[in-house]
Short mmCIF file of C-alpha atoms and ligand atoms in Angstrom, two decimals:
data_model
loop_
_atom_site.label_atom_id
_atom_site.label_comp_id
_atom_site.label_asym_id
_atom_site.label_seq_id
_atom_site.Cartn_x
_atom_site.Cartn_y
_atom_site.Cartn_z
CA UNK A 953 15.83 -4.06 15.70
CA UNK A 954 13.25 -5.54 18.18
CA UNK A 955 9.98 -4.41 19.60
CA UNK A 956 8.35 -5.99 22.62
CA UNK A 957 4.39 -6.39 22.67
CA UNK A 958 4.12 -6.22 26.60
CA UNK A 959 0.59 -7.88 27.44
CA UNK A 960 1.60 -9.76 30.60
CA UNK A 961 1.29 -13.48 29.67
CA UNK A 962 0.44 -13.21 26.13
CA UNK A 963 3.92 -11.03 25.56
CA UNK A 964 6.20 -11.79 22.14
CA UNK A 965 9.25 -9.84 20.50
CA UNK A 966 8.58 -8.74 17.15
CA UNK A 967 11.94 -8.87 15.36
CA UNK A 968 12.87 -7.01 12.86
CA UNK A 969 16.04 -7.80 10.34
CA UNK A 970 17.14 -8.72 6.88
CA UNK A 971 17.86 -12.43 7.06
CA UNK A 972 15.87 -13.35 10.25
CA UNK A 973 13.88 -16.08 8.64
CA UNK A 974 16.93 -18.67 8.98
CA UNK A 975 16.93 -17.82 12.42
CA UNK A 976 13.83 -18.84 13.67
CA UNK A 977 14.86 -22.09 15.98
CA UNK A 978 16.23 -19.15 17.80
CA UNK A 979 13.33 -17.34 18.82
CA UNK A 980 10.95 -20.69 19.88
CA UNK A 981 11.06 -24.18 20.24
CA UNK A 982 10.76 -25.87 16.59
CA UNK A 983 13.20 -28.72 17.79
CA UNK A 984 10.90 -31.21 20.19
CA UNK A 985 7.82 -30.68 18.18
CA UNK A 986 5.69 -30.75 14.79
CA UNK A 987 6.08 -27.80 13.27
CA UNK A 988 3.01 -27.05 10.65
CA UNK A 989 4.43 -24.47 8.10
CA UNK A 990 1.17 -22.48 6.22
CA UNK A 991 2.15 -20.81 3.07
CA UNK A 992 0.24 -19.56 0.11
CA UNK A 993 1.11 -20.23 -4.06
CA UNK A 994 2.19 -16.68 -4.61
CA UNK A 995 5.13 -16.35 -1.44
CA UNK A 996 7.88 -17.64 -2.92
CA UNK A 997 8.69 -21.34 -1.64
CA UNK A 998 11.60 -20.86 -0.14
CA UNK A 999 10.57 -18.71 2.36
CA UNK A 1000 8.15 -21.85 3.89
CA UNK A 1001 10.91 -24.02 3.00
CA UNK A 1002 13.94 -22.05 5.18
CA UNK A 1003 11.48 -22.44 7.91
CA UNK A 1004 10.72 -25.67 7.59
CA UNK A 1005 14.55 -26.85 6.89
CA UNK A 1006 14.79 -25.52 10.86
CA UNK A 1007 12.18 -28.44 11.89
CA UNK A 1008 13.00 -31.90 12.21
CA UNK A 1009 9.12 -32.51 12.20
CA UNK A 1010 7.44 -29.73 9.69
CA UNK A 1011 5.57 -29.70 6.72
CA UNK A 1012 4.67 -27.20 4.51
CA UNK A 1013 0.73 -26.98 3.71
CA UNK A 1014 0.20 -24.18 0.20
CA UNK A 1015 -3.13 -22.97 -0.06
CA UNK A 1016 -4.19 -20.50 -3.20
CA UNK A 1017 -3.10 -17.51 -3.04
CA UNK A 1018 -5.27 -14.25 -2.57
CA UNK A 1019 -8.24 -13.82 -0.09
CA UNK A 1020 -10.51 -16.29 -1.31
CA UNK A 1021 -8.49 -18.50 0.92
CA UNK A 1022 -9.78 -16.59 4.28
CA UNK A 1023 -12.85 -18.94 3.58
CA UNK A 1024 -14.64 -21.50 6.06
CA UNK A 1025 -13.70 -24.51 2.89
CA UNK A 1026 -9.91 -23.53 3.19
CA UNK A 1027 -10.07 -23.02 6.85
CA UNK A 1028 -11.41 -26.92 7.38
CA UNK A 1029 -9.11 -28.21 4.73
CA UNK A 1030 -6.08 -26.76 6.92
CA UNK A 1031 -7.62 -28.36 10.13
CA UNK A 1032 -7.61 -31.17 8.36
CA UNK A 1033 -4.37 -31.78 7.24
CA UNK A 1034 -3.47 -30.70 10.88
CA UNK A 1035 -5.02 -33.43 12.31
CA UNK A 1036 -3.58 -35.57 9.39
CA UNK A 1037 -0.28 -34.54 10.38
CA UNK A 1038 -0.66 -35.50 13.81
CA UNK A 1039 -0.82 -32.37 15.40
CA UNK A 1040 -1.42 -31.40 19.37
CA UNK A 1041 -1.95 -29.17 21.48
CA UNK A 1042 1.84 -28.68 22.35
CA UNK A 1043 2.81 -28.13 18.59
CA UNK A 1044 3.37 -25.10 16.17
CA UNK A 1045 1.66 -23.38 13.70
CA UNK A 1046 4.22 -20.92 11.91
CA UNK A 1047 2.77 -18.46 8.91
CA UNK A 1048 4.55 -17.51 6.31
CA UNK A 1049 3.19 -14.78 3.41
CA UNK A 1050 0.90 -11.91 3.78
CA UNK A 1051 -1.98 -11.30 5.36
CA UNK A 1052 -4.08 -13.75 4.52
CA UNK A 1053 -1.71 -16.91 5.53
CA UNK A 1054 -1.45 -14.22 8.84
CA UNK A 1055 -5.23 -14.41 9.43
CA UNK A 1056 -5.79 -18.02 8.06
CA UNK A 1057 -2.91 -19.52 10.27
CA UNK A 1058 -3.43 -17.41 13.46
CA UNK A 1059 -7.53 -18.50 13.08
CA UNK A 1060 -6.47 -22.26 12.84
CA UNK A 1061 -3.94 -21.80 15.50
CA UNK A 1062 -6.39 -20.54 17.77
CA UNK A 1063 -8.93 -22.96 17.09
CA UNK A 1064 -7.38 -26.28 16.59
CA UNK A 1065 -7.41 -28.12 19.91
CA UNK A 1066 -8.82 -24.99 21.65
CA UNK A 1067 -5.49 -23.01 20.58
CA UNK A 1068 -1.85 -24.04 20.15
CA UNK A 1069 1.56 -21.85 19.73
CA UNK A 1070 1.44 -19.59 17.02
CA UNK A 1071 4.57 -17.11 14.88
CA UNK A 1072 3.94 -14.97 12.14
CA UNK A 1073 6.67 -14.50 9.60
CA UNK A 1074 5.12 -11.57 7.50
CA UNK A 1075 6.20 -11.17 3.84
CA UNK A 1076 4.46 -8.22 2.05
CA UNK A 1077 4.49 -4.91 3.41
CA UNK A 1078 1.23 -4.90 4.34
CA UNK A 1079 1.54 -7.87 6.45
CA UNK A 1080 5.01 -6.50 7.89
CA UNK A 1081 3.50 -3.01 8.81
CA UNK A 1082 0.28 -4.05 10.40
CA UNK A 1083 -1.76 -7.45 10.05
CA UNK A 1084 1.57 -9.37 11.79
CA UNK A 1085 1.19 -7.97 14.95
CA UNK A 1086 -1.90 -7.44 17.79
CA UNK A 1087 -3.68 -10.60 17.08
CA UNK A 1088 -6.52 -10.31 15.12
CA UNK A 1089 -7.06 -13.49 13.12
CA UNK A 1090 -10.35 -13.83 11.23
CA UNK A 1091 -11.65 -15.37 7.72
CA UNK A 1092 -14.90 -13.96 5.57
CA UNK A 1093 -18.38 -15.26 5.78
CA UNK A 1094 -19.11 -14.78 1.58
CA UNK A 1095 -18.26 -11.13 0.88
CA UNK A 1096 -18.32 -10.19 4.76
CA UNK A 1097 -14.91 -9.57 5.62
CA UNK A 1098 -13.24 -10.98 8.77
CA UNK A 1099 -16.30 -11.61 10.27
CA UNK A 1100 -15.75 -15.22 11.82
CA UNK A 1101 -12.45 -15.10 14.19
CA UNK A 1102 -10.61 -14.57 17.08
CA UNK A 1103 -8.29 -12.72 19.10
CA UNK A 1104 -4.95 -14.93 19.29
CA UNK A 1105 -1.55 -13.45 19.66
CA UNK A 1106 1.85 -15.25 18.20
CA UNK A 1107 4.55 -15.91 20.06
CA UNK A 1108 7.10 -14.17 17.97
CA UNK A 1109 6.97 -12.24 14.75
CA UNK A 1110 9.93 -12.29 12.42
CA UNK A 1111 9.83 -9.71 10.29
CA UNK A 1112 12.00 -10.44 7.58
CA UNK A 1113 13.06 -7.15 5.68
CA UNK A 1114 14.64 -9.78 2.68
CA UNK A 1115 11.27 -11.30 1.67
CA UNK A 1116 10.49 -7.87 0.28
CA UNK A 1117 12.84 -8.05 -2.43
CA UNK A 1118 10.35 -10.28 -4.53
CA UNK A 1119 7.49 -9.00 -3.81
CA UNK A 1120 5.89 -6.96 -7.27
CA UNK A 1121 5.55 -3.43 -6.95
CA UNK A 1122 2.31 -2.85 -6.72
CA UNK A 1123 1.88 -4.42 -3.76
CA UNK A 1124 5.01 -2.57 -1.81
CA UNK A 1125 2.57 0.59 -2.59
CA UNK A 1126 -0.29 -1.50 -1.13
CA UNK A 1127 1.17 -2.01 1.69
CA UNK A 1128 2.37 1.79 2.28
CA UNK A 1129 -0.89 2.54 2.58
CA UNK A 1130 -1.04 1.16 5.65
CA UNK A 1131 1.18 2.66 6.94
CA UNK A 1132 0.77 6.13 5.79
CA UNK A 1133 -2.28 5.64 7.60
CA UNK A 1134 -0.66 5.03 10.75
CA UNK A 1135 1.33 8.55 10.13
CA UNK A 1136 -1.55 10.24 9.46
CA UNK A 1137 -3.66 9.56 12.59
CA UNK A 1138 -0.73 9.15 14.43
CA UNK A 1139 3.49 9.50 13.65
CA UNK A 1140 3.65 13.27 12.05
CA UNK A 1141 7.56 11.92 11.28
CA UNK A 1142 6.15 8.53 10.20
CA UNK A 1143 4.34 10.86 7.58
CA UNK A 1144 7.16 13.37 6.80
CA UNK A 1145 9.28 9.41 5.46
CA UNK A 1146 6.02 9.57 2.87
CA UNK A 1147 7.26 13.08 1.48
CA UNK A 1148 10.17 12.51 -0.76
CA UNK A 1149 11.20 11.80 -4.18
CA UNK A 1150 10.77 7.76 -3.65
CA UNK A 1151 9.11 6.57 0.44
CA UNK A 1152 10.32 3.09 -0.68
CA UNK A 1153 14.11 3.84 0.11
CA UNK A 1154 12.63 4.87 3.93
CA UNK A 1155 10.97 1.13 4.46
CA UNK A 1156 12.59 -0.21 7.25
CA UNK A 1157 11.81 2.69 9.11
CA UNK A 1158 8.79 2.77 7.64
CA UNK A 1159 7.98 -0.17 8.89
CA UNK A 1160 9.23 0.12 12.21
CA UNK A 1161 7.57 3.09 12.98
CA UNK A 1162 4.56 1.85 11.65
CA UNK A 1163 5.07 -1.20 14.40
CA UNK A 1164 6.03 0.66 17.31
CA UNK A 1165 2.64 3.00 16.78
CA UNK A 1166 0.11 -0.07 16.81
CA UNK A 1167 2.27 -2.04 19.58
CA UNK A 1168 1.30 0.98 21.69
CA UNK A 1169 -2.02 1.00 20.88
CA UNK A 1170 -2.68 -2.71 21.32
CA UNK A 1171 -0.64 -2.67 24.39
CA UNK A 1172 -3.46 -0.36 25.84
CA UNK A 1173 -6.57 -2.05 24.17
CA UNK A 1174 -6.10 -5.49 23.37
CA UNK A 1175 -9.59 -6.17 21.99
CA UNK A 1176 -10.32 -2.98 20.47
CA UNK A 1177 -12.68 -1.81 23.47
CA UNK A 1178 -12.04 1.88 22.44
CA UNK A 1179 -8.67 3.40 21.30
CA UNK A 1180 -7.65 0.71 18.86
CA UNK A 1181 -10.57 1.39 16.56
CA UNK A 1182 -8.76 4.07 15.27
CA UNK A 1183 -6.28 1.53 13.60
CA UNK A 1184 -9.70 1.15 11.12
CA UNK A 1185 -9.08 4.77 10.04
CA UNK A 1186 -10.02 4.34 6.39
CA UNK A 1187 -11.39 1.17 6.68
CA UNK A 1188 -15.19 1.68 6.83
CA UNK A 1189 -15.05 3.22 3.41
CA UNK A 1190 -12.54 1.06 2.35
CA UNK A 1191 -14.35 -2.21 3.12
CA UNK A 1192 -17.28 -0.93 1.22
CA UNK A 1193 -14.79 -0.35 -2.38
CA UNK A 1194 -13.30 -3.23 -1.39
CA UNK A 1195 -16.92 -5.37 -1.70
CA UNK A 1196 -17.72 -4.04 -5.06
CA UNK A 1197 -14.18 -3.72 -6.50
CA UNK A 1198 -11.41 -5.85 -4.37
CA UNK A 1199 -9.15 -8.73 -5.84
CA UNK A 1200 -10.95 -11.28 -4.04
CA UNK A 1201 -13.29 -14.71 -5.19
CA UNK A 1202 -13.39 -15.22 -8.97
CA UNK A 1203 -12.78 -11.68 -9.32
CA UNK A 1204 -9.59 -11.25 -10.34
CA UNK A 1205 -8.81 -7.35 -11.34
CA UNK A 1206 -9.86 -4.87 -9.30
CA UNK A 1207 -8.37 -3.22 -6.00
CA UNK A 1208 -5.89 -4.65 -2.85
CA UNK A 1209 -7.03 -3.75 0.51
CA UNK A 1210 -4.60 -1.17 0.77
CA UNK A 1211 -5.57 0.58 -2.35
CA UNK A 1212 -9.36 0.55 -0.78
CA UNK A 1213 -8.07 1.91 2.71
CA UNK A 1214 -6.24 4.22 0.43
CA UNK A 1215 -9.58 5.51 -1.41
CA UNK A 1216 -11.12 5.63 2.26
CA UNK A 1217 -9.26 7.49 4.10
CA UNK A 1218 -9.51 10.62 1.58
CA UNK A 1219 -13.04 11.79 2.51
CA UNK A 1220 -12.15 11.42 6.11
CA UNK A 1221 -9.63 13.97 6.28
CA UNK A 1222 -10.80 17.19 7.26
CA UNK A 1223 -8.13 19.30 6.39
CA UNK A 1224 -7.66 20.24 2.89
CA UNK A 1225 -4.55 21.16 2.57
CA UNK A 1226 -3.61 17.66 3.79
CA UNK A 1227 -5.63 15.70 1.73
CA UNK A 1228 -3.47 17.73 -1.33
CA UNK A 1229 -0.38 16.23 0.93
CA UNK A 1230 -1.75 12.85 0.63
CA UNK A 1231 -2.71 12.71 -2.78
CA UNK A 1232 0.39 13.88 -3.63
CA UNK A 1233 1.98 10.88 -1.65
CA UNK A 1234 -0.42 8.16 -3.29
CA UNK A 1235 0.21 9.73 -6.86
CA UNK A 1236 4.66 9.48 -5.97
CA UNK A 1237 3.37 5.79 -4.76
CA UNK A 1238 1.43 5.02 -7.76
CA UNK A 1239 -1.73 4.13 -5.30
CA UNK A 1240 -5.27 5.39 -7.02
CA UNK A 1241 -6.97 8.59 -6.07
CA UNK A 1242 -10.27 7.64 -7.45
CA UNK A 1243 -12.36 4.48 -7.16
CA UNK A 1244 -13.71 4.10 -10.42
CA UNK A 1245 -17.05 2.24 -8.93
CA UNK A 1246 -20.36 3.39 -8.50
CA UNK A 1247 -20.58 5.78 -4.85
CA UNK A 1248 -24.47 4.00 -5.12
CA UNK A 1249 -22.85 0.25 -5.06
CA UNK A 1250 -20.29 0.93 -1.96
CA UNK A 1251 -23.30 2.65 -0.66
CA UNK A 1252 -25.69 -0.27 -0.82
CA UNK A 1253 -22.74 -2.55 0.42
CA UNK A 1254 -22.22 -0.12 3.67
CA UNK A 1255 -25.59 -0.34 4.26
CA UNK A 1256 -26.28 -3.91 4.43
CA UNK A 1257 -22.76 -4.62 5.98
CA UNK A 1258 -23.60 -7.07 8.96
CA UNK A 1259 -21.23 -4.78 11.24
CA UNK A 1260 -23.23 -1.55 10.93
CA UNK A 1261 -25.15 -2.21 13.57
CA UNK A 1262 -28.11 0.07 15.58
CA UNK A 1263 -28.52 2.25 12.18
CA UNK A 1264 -25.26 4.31 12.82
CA UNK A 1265 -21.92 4.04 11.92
CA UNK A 1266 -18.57 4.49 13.69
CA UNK A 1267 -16.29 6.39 11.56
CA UNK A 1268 -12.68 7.61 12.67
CA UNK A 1269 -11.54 11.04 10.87
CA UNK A 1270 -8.71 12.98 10.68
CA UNK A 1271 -8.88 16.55 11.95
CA UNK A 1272 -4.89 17.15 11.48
CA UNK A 1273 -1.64 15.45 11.24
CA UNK A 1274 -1.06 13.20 13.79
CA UNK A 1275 -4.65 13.32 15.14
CA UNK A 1276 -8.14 11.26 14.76
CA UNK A 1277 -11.30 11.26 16.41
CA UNK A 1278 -13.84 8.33 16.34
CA UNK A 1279 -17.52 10.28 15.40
CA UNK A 1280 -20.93 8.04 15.31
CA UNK A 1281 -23.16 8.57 12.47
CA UNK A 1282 -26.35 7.68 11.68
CA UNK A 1283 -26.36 5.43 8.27
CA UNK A 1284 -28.18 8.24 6.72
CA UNK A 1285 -25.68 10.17 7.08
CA UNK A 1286 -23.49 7.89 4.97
CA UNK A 1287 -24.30 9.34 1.83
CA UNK A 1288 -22.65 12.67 2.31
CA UNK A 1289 -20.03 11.22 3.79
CA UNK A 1290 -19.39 9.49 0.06
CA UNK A 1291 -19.95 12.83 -1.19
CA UNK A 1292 -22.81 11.79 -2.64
CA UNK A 1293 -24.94 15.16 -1.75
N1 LIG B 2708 -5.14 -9.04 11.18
C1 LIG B 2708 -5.02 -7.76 10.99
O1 LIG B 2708 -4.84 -6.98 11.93
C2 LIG B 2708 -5.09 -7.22 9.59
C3 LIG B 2708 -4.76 -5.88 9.32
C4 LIG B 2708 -4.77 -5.45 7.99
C5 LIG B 2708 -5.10 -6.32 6.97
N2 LIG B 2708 -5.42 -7.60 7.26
C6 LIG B 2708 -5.75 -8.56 6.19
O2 LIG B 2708 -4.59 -8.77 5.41
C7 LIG B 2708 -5.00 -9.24 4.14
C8 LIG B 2708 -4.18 -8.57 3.07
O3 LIG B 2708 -2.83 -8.87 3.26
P1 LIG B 2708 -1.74 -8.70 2.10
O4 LIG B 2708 -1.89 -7.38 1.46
O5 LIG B 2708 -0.43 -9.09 2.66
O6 LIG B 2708 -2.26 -9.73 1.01
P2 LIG B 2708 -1.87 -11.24 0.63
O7 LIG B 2708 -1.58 -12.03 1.84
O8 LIG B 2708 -2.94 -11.71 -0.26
O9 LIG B 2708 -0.50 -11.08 -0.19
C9 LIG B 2708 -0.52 -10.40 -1.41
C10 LIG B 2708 0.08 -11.24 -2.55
O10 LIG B 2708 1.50 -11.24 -2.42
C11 LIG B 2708 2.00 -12.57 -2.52
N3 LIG B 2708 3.23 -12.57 -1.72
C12 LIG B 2708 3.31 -12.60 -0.37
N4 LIG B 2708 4.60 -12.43 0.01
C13 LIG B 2708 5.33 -12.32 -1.13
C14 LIG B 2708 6.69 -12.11 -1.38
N5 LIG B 2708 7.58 -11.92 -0.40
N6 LIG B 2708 7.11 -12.04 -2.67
C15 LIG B 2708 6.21 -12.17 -3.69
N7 LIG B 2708 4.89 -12.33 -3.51
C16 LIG B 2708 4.45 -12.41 -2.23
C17 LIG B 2708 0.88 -13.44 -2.01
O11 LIG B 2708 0.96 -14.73 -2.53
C18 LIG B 2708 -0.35 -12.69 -2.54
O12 LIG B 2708 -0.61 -13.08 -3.86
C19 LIG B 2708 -6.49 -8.97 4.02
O13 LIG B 2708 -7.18 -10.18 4.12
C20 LIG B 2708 -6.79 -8.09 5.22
O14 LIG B 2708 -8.10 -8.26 5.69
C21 LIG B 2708 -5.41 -8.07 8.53
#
């Protein structure tokens, strides 16, 4: 399967098959040129290392795994060992795990030198149903999440339907989340793949559908001017668990970001009957349908986050299957929204 992200010049194919990984020297130029390979210590090696065995010029760089690697410290130690390698302006930067080697290696891509080539090889679900694609790169600032970035599309994405195979459980379900939440506000039939005995044996699909939806939405809004904010559908809420309770740092139990996105898209439903629907889903998926912190803590953290700007809030809901609406709040109004009153 293939998708095309038409956006004149900055165009790429996103492809989309078991295997694809070995075929990369087949979708750009890794032949006349260094080839910088960024992996993290949790994707299993070979996945860097099938990439890198199609280079003549590549190495592989391993940072930690988990988000405390979107940081400004692991951000100059890859520049660095750019440089060290040689790099310029004409070579490669190809990622290979989640989304944090996605947002980490499309930052330093678009940085080093003023920007050089970039592909995404996505490896969790999450990363293979969203982050790969539409360009958004970014690190954190402390517990400020992608605040510090830039908008740089890849040349290609392989997704690699494979690299699933060894990737825990937990975070297959993670990664669902994101998509659900493209079926929700968008793909009634991307939703109807959640209801069944076990959504994991629809993932392909899953995933393409889950593609095709944001490709359109990127293709019309590029730098999230207006429609693409609804891709943050769950997010605002979600950031805010995500401060007080995500994996992330020295904190190592806790929530992914798609359990968080999970947790935040519930009070933004407004119908009832399909917030039953979707709880039902997340209990089959084995995602949580309570946060377990303090509505006061994600409160204090919403209200202090940097990107609430002017003292309101822009929250996208979902009136029905299929539909969303963006709706500007004041911050006082934040507390209800958390149920709080
Ligand atoms: N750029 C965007 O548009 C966008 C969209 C959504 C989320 N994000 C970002 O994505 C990040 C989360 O991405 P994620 O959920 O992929 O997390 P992640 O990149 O941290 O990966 C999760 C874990 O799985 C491991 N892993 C990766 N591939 C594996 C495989 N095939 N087998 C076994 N283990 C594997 C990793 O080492 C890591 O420990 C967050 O930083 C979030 O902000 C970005």
């Amino acid at each position: 399967m293939k998708l095309t992200m038409q956006l004149k010049q900055r165009s790429y194919d996103i492809i989309l098959k078991a295997g694809c990984l070995k075929n990369l020297h087949q979708f750009t130029n890794t032949a006349n040129r260094k080839v910088f390979v960024l992996t993290d210590s949790g994707v299993p090696a070979q996945y860097a290392q099938t990439v890198a065995d199609q280079c003549p010029d590549a190495r592989v760089y391993t940072i930690p795994q988990g988000e405390g690697s979107k940081s400004l410290k692991v951000y100059g130690e890859v520049l660095q060992a750019m440089l060290d390698f040689g790099m310029t302006r004409a070579d490669l930067l190809v990622s290979v795990g989640g989304g944090v080697v996605g947002d980490l290696g499309g930052f330093c891509a678009a940085s080093y030198m003023r920007g050089i080539d970039f592909v995404n090889c996505p490896t969790t679900v999450l990363s293979q149903v969203d982050s790969s694609i539409g360009g958004k790169t970014a690190i954190d600032l402390g517990e400020t999440k992608n605040i510090v970035g830039a908008f740089w599309q890849p040349k290609v994405v392989l997704v690699d339907f494979d690299t699933l195979t060894t990737l825990p459980e937990r975070q297959v379900a993670n990664g669902l989340a994101e998509a659900l939440k493209t079926g929700l506000i968008g793909d009634p039939k991307l939703f109807s793949l959640f209801e069944c005995e076990d959504p994991r044996q629809n993932l392909e699909e899953i995933i393409y559908r889950s593609l095709k939806f944001k490709k359109k939405i990127v293709e019309q809004d590029e730098r999230e001017g207006g429609m693409r904010k609804c891709l943050n559908f769950g997010h605002t809420i979600g950031h805010g668990i995500e401060a007080v309770k995500g994996i992330r740092g020295r904190r190592t139990t806790g929530l992914y970001h798609g359990e968080c996105v999970a947790l935040g898209m519930l009070p933004m439903i407004e119908d009832n009957a399909l917030t039953k629907r979707v709880r039902a889903i997340y209990r089959t998926l084995g995602l949580p349908v309570r946060t377990g912190v303090s509505k006061e803590k994600v409160l204090h953290y919403m209200l202090h986050d940097k990107k609430a700007g002017n003292g309101t809030i822009t929250v996208i809901k979902c009136p029905g299957l299929g539909c969303w609406r963006a709706e500007t709040l004041p911050l006082t109004e934040l507390p209800s929204l958390l149920g709080m009153e």
